[in-house]
mmCIF file of C-alpha atoms in Angstrom:
data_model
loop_
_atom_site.group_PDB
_atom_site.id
_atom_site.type_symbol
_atom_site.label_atom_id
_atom_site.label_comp_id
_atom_site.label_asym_id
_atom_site.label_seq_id
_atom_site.Cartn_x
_atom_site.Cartn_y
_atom_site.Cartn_z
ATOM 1 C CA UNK N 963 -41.829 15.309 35.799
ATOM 2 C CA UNK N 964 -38.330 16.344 36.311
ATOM 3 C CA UNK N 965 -36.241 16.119 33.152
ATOM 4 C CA UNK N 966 -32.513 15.198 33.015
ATOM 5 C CA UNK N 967 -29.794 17.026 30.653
ATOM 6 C CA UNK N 968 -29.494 13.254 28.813
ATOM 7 C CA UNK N 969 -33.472 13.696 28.259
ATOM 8 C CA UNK N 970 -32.599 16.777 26.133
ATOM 9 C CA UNK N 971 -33.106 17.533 22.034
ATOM 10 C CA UNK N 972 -30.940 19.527 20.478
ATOM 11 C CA UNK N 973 -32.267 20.647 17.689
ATOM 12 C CA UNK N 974 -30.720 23.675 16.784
ATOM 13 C CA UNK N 975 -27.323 24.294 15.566
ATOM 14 C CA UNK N 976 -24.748 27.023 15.188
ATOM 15 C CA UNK N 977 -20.767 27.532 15.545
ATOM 16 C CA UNK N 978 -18.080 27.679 18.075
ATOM 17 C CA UNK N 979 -15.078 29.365 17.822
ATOM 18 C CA UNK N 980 -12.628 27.730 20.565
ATOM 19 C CA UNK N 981 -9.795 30.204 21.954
ATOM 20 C CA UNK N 982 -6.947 27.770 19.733
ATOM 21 C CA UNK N 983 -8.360 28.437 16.681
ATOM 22 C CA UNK N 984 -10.978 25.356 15.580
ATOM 23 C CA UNK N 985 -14.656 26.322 14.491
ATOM 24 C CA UNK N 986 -16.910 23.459 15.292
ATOM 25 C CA UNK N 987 -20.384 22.530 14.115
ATOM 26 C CA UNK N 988 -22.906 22.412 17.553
ATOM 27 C CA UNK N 989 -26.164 21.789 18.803
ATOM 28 C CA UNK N 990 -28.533 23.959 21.034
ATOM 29 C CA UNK N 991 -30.842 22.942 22.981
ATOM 30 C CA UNK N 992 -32.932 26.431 22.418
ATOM 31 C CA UNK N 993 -32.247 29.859 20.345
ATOM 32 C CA UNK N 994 -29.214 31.435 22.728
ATOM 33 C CA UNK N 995 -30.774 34.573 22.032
ATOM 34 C CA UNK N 996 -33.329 33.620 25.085
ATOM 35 C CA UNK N 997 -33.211 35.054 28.304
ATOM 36 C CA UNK N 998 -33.252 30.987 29.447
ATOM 37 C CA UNK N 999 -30.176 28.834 30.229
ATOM 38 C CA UNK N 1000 -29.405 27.281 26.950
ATOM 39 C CA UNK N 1001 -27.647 23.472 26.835
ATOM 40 C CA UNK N 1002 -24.643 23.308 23.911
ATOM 41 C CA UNK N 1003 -23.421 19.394 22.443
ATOM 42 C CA UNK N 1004 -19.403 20.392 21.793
ATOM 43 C CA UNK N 1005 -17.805 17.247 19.542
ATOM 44 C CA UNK N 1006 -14.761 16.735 19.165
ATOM 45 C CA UNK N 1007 -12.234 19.007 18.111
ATOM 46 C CA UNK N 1008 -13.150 22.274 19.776
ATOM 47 C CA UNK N 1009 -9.593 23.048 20.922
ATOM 48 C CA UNK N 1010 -9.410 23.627 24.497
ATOM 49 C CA UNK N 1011 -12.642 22.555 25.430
ATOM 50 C CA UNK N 1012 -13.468 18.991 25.579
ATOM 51 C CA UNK N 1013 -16.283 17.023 23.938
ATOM 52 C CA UNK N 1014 -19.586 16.813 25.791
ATOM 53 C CA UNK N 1015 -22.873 18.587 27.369
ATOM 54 C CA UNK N 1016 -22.423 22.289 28.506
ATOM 55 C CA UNK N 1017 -24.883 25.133 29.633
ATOM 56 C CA UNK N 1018 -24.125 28.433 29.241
ATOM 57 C CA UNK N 1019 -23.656 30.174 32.821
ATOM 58 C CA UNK N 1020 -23.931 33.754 31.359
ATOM 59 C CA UNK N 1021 -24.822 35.039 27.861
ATOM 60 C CA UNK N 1022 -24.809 37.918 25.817
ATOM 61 C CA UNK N 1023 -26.017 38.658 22.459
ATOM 62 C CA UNK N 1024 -23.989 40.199 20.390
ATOM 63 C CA UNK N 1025 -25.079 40.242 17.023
ATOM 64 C CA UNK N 1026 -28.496 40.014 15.621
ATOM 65 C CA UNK N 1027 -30.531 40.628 12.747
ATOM 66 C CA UNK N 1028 -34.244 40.238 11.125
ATOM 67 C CA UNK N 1029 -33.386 37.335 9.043
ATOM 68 C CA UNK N 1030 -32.246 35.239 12.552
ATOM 69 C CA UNK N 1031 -28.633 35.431 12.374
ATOM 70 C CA UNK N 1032 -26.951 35.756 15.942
ATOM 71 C CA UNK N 1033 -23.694 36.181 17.733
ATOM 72 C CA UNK N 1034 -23.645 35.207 21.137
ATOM 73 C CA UNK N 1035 -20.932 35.956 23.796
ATOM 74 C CA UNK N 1036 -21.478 32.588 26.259
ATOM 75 C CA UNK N 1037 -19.641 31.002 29.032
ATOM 76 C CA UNK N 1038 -19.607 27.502 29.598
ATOM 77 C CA UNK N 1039 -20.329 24.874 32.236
ATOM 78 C CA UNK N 1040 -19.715 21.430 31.987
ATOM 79 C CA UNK N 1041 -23.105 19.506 32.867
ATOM 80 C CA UNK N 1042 -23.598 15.912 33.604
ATOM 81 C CA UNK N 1043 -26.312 13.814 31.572
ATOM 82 C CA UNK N 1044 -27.998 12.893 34.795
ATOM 83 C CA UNK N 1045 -28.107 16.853 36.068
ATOM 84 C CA UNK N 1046 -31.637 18.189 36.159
ATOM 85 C CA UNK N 1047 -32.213 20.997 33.032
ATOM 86 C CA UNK N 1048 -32.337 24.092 34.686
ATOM 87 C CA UNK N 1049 -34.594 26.898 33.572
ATOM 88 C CA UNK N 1050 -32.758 30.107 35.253
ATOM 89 C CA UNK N 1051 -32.187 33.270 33.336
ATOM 90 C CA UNK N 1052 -28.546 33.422 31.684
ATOM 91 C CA UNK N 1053 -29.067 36.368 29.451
ATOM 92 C CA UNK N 1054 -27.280 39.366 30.609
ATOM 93 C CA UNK N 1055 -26.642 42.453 28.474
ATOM 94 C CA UNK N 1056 -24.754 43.778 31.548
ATOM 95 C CA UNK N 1057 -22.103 41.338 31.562
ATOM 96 C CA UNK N 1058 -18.667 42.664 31.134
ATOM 97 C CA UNK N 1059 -16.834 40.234 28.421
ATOM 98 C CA UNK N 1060 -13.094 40.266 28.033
ATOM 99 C CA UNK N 1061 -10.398 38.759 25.848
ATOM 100 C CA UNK N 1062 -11.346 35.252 27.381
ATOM 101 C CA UNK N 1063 -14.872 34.482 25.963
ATOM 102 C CA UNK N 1064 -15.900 32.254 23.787
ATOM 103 C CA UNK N 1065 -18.291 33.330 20.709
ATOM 104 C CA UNK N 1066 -21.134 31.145 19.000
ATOM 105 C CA UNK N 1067 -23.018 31.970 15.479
ATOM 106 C CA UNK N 1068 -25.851 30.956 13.389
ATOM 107 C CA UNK N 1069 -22.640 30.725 10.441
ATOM 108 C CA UNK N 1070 -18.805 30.365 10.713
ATOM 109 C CA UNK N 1071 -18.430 32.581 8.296
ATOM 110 C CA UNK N 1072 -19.236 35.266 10.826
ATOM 111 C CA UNK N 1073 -16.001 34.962 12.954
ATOM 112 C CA UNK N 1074 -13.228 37.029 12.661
ATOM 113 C CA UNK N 1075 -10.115 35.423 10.953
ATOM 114 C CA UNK N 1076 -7.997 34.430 13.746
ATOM 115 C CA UNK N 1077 -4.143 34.847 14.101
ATOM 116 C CA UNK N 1078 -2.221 31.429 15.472
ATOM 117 C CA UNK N 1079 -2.693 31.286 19.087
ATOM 118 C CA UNK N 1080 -0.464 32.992 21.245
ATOM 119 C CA UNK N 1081 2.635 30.748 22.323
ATOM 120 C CA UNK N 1082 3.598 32.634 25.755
ATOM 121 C CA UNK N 1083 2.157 34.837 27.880
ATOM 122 C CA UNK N 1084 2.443 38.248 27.163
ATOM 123 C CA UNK N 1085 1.870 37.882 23.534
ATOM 124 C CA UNK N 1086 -1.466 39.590 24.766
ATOM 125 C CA UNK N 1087 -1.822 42.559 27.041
ATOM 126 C CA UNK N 1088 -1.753 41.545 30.982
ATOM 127 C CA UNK N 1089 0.432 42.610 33.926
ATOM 128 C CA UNK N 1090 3.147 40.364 34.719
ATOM 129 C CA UNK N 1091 3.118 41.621 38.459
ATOM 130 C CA UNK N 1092 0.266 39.321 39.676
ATOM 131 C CA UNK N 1093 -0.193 35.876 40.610
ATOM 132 C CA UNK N 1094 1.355 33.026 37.926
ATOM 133 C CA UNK N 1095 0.701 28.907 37.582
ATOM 134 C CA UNK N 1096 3.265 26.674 36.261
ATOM 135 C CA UNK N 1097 0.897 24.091 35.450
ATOM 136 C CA UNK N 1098 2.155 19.930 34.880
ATOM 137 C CA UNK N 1099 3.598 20.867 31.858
ATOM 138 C CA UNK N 1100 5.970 23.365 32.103
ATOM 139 C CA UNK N 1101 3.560 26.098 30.844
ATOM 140 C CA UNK N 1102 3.319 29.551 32.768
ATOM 141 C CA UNK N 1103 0.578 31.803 32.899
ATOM 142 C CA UNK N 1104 -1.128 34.734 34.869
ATOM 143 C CA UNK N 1105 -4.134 33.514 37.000
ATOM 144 C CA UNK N 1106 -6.722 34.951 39.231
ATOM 145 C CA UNK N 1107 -7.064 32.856 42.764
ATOM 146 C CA UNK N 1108 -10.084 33.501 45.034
ATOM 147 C CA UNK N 1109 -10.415 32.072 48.894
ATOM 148 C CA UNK N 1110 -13.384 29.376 48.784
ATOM 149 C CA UNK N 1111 -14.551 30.034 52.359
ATOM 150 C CA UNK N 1112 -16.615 27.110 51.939
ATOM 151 C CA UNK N 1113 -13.632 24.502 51.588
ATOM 152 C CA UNK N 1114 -10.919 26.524 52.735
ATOM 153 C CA UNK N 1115 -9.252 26.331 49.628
ATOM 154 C CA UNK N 1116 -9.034 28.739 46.431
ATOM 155 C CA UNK N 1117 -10.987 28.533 43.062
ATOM 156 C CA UNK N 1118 -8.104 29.477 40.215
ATOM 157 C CA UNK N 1119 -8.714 30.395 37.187
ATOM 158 C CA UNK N 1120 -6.680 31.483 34.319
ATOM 159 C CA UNK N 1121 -6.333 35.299 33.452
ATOM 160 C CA UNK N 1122 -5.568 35.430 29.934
ATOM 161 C CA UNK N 1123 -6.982 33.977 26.657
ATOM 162 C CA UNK N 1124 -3.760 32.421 26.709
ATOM 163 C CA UNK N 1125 -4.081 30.110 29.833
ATOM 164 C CA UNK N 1126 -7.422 29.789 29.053
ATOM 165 C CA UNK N 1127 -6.659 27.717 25.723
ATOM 166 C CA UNK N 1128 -4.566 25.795 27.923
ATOM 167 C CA UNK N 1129 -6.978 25.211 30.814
ATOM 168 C CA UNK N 1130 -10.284 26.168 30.443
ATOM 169 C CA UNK N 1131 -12.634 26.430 33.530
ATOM 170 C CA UNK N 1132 -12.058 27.562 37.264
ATOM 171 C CA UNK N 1133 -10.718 25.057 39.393
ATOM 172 C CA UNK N 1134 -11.121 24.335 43.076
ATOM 173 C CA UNK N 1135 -7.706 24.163 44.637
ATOM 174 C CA UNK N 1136 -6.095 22.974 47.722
ATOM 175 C CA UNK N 1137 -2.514 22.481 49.261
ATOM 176 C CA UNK N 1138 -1.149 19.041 48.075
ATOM 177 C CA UNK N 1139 0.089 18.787 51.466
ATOM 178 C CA UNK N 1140 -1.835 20.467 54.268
ATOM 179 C CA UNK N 1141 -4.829 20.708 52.259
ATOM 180 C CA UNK N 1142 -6.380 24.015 54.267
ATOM 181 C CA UNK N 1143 -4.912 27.328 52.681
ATOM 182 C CA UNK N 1144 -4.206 29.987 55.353
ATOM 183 C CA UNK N 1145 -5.774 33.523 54.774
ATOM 184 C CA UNK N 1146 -3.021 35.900 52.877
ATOM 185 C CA UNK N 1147 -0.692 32.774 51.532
ATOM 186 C CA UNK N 1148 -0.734 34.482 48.564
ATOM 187 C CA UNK N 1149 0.171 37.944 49.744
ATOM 188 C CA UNK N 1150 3.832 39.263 49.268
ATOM 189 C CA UNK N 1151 6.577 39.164 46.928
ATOM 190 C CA UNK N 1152 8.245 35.218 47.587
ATOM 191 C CA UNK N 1153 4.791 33.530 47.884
ATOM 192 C CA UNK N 1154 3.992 30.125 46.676
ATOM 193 C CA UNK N 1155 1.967 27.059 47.115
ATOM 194 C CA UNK N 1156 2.059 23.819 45.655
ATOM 195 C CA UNK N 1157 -1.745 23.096 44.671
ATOM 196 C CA UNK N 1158 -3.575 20.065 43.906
ATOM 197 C CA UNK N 1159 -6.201 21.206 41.565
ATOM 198 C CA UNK N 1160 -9.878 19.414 40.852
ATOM 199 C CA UNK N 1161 -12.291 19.896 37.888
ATOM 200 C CA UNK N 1162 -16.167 19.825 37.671
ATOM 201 C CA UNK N 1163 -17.204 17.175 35.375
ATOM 202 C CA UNK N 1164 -20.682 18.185 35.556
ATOM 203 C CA UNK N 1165 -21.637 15.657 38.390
ATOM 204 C CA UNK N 1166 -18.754 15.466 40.847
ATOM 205 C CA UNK N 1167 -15.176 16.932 41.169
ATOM 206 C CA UNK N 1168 -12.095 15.341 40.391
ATOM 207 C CA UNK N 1169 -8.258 15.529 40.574
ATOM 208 C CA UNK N 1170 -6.940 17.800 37.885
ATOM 209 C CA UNK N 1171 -3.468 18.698 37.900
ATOM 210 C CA UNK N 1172 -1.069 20.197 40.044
ATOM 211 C CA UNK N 1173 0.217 23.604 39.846
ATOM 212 C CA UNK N 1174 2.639 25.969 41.495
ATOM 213 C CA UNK N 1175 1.230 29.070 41.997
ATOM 214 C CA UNK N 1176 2.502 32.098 43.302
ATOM 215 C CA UNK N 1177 4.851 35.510 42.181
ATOM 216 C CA UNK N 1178 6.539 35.371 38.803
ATOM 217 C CA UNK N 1179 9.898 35.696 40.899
ATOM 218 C CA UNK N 1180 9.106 32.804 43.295
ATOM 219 C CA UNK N 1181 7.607 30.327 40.339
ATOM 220 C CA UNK N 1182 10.891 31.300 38.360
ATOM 221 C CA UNK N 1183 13.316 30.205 41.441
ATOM 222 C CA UNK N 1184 11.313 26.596 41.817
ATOM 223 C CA UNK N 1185 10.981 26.423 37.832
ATOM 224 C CA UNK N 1186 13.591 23.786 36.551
ATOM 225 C CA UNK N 1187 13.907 25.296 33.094
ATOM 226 C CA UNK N 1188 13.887 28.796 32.543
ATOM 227 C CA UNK N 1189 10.526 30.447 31.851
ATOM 228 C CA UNK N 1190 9.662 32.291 28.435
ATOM 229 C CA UNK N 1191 10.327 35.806 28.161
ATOM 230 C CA UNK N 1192 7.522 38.112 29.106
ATOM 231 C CA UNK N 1193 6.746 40.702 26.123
ATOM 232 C CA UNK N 1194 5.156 43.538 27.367
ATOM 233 C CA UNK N 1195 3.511 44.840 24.057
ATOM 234 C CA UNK N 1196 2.532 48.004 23.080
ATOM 235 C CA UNK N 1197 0.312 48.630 26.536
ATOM 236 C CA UNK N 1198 3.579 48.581 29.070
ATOM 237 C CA UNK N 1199 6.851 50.765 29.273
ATOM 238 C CA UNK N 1200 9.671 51.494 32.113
ATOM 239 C CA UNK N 1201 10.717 54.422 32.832
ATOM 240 C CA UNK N 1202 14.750 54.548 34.066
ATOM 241 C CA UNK N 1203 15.908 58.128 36.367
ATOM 242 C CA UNK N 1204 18.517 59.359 34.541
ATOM 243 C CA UNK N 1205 20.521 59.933 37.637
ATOM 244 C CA UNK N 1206 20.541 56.408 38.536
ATOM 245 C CA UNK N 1207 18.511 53.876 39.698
ATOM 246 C CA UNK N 1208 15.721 50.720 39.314
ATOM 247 C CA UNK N 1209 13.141 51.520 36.394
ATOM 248 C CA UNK N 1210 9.468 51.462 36.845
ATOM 249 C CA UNK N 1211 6.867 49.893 34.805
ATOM 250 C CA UNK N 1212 3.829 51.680 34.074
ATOM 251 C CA UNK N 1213 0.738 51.105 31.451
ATOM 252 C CA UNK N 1214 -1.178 53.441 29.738
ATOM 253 C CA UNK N 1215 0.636 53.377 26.366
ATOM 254 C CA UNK N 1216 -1.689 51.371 24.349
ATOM 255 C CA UNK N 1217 -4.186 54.466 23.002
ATOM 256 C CA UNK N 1218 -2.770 57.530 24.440
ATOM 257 C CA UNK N 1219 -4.710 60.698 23.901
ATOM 258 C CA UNK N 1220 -3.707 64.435 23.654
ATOM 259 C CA UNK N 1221 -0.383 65.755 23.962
ATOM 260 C CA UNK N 1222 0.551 63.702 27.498
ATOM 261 C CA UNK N 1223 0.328 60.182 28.133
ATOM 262 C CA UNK N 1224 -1.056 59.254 31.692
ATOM 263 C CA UNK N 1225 0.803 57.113 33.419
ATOM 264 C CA UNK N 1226 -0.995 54.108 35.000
ATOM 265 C CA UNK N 1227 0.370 51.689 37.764
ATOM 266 C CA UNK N 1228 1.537 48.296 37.300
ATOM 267 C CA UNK N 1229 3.880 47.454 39.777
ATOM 268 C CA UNK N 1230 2.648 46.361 43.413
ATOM 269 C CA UNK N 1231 4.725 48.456 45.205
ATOM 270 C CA UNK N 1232 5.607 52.142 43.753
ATOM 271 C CA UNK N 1233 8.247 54.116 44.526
ATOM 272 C CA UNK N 1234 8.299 56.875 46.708
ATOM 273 C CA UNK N 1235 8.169 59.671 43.663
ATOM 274 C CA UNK N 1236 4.937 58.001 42.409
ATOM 275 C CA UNK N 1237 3.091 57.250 45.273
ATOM 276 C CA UNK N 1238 0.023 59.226 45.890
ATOM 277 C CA UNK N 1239 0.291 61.406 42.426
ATOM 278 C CA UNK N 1240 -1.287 61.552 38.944
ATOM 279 C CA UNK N 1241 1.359 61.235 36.726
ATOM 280 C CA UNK N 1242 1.968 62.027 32.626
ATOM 281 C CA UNK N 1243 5.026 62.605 30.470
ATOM 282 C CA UNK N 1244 4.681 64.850 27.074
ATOM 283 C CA UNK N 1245 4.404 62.545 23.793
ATOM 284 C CA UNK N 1246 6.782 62.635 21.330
ATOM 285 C CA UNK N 1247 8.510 65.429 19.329
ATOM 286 C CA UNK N 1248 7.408 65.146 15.826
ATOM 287 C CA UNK N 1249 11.155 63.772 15.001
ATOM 288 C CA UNK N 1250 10.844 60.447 17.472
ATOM 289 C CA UNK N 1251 9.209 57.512 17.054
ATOM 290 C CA UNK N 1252 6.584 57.279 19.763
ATOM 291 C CA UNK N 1253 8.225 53.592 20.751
ATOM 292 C CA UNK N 1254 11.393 53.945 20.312
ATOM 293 C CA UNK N 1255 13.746 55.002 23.499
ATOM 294 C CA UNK N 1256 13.717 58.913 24.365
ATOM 295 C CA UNK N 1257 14.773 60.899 27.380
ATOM 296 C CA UNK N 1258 11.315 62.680 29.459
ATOM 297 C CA UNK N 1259 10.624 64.603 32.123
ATOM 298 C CA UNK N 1260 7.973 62.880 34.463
ATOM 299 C CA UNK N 1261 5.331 65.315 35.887
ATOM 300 C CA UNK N 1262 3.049 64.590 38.730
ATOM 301 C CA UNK N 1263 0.334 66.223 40.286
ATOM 302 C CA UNK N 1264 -1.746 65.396 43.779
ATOM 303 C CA UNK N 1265 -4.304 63.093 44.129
ATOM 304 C CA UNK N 1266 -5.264 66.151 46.343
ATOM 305 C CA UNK N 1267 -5.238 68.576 44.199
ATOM 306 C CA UNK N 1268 -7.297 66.608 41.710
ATOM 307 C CA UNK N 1269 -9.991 66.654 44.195
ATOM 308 C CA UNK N 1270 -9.608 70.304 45.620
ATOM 309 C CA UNK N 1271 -13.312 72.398 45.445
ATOM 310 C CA UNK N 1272 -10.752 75.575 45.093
ATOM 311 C CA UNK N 1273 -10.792 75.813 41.309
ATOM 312 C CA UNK N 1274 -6.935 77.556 41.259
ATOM 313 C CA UNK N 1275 -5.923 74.464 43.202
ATOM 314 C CA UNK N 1276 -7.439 71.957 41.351
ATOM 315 C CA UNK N 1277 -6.266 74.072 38.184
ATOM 316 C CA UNK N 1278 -2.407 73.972 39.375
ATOM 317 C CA UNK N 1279 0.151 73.148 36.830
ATOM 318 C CA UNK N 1280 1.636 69.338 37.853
ATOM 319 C CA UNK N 1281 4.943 69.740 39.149
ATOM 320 C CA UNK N 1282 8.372 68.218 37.431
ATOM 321 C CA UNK N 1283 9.301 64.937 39.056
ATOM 322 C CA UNK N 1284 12.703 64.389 37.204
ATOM 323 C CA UNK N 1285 14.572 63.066 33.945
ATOM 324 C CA UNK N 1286 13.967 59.558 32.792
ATOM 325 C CA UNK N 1287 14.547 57.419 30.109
ATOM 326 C CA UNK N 1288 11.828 56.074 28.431
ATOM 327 C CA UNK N 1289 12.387 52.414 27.189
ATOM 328 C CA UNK N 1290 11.773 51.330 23.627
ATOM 329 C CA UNK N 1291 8.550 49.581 23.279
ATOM 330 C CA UNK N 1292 9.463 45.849 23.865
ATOM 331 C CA UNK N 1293 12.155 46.468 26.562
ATOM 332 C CA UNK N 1294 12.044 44.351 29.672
ATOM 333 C CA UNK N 1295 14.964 44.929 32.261
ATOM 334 C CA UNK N 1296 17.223 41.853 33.508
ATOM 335 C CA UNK N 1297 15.581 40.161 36.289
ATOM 336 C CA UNK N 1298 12.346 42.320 36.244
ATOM 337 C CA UNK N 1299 10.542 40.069 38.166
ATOM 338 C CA UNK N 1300 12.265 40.780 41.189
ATOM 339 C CA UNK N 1301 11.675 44.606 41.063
ATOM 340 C CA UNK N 1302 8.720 46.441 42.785
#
């Protein structure tokens, strides 16, 4: 005989850490160190996530020992009490976990202590030149969007541990007017759509919120306040020519090695001196700060010369590209959005 999530015992227990900061007490259906699916009670309280019956789509152990302490790496899915228990394998030691997780333990005293939550986007790395939500209240964040070729619509889903303590699942999306969202909408600087957003409850969708989603620079023109200010961390810098010009953003700050730092794209569209080229700029002299605001020369070298099989090609000095300013760590230029 079939049995039904509602049908379930839970009788083992552990911790969750939710991504604003509460531990909770929970129940388990099984030990999550199983290879099978393993059913979690959340009460109420958990931050972000909302009382009720979850499974665990993926899982990964990540602590364990010979006395039976664990530390799983999980992600949740909200099941109905009427679903059928499902028996499929969830444990995956290949699964690449990010910033967004959430974490369970045998004992609360096994999390990390956690900083407040972060406020604004940015407060975390992420590239600001992707696709953003302004969600129903006022709150903008980064989000990945994905073309449901099934409805025609998207599935959205916040890219940050920030967003994600604001809205925690993947949600099916349509237009809130035309409902069917053409290939490429969101392709190019100025796009945007107005989306009417819908949640699994575990049995059944249903209306969410509704979001703008679209550029930072198109959000910011429909916005009717102003949006936070994006802090680019430690990770992102802009480089300024000296002789004039936009500055460019590029990554690759946050644990340089050697005596270079390797410059790593961010913007969608490079300029022409950066286009098909490796490039690096020398660290700093042992009288700068390495984030404070110095003058470098940028140095690039061939993505075909990289891969050359004639070892004094490949072995070529990079060539000078020019004289740029370096931007203190922090810096973002006036109306940054709207460049690259």
């Amino acid at each position: 005989m079939t049995q039904t999530v509602g049908e379930l015992d839970f009788p083992f227990h552990g911790f969750l850490e939710s991504r604003r900061g509460p531990i909770v007490e929970i129940a388990l259906s099984n030990p999550p160190m199983q290879l099978a699916r393993t059913y979690v009670l959340v009460p109420e309280g958990a931050g972000e996530i909302p009382p009720g019956t979850y499974s665990t789509m993926i899982k990964q152990v990540v602590d364990l020992d010979e006395l039976g302490s664990w530390m799983v790496e999980i992600d949740l899915e909200p099941e109905a009490r009427g679903n059928e228990v499902r028996t499929d394998t969830t444990l995956d030691d290949e699964w690449e976990s990010d910033e967004r997780d959430l974490l369970i333990a045998s004992h609360a005293e096994f999390f990390q202590p956690q900083s407040q939550p972060a406020e604004r986007e940015g407060e975390q790395p992420v590239n600001p030149y992707g696709l953003w939500a302004l969600d129903a209240q006022g709150k903008a964040f980064r989000v990945e969007a994905e073309r449901d070729e099934e409805s025609g619509g998207l599935v959205v889903e916040p890219a940050t541990r920030f967003g994600k303590a604001l809205h925690p699942w993947a949600y099916g999306a349509v237009r809130a007017d035309t409902l069917e969202i053409e290939p490429g909408a969101l392709e190019g600087p100025d796009a945007l759509l107005d989306l009417q957003l819908y949640v699994a409850d575990g049995d059944d969708d249903r209306e969410y919120e509704r979001w703008l989603v679209g550029t930072r620079r198109a959000i910011e023109a429909e916005a009717t306040h102003p949006l936070p200010d994006f802090d680019p961390g430690q990770w992102m810098r802009w480089l300024t020519p000296v002789g004039g010009g936009d500055p460019v953003a590029f990554g690759g700050f946050l644990f340089p090695e050697g005596r270079t730092v390797e410059l790593q794209p961010v913007m969608p569209n490079e300029p022409e001196w950066a286009a098909g080229r490796v490039l690096t700029i020398p660290r700093e002299r042992p009288d700068q700060e390495f984030e404070g605001r110095r003058e470098v020369t940028v140095y690039g070298k061939s993505f075909k010369e990289l891969r050359s099989s004639v070892a004094k090609v490949k072995k070529k000095p990079a060539t000078p590209i020019g004289r740029f300013v370096l931007e203190a760590e922090g810096f973002m230029p006036e109306g940054w959005s709207a460049l690259g």
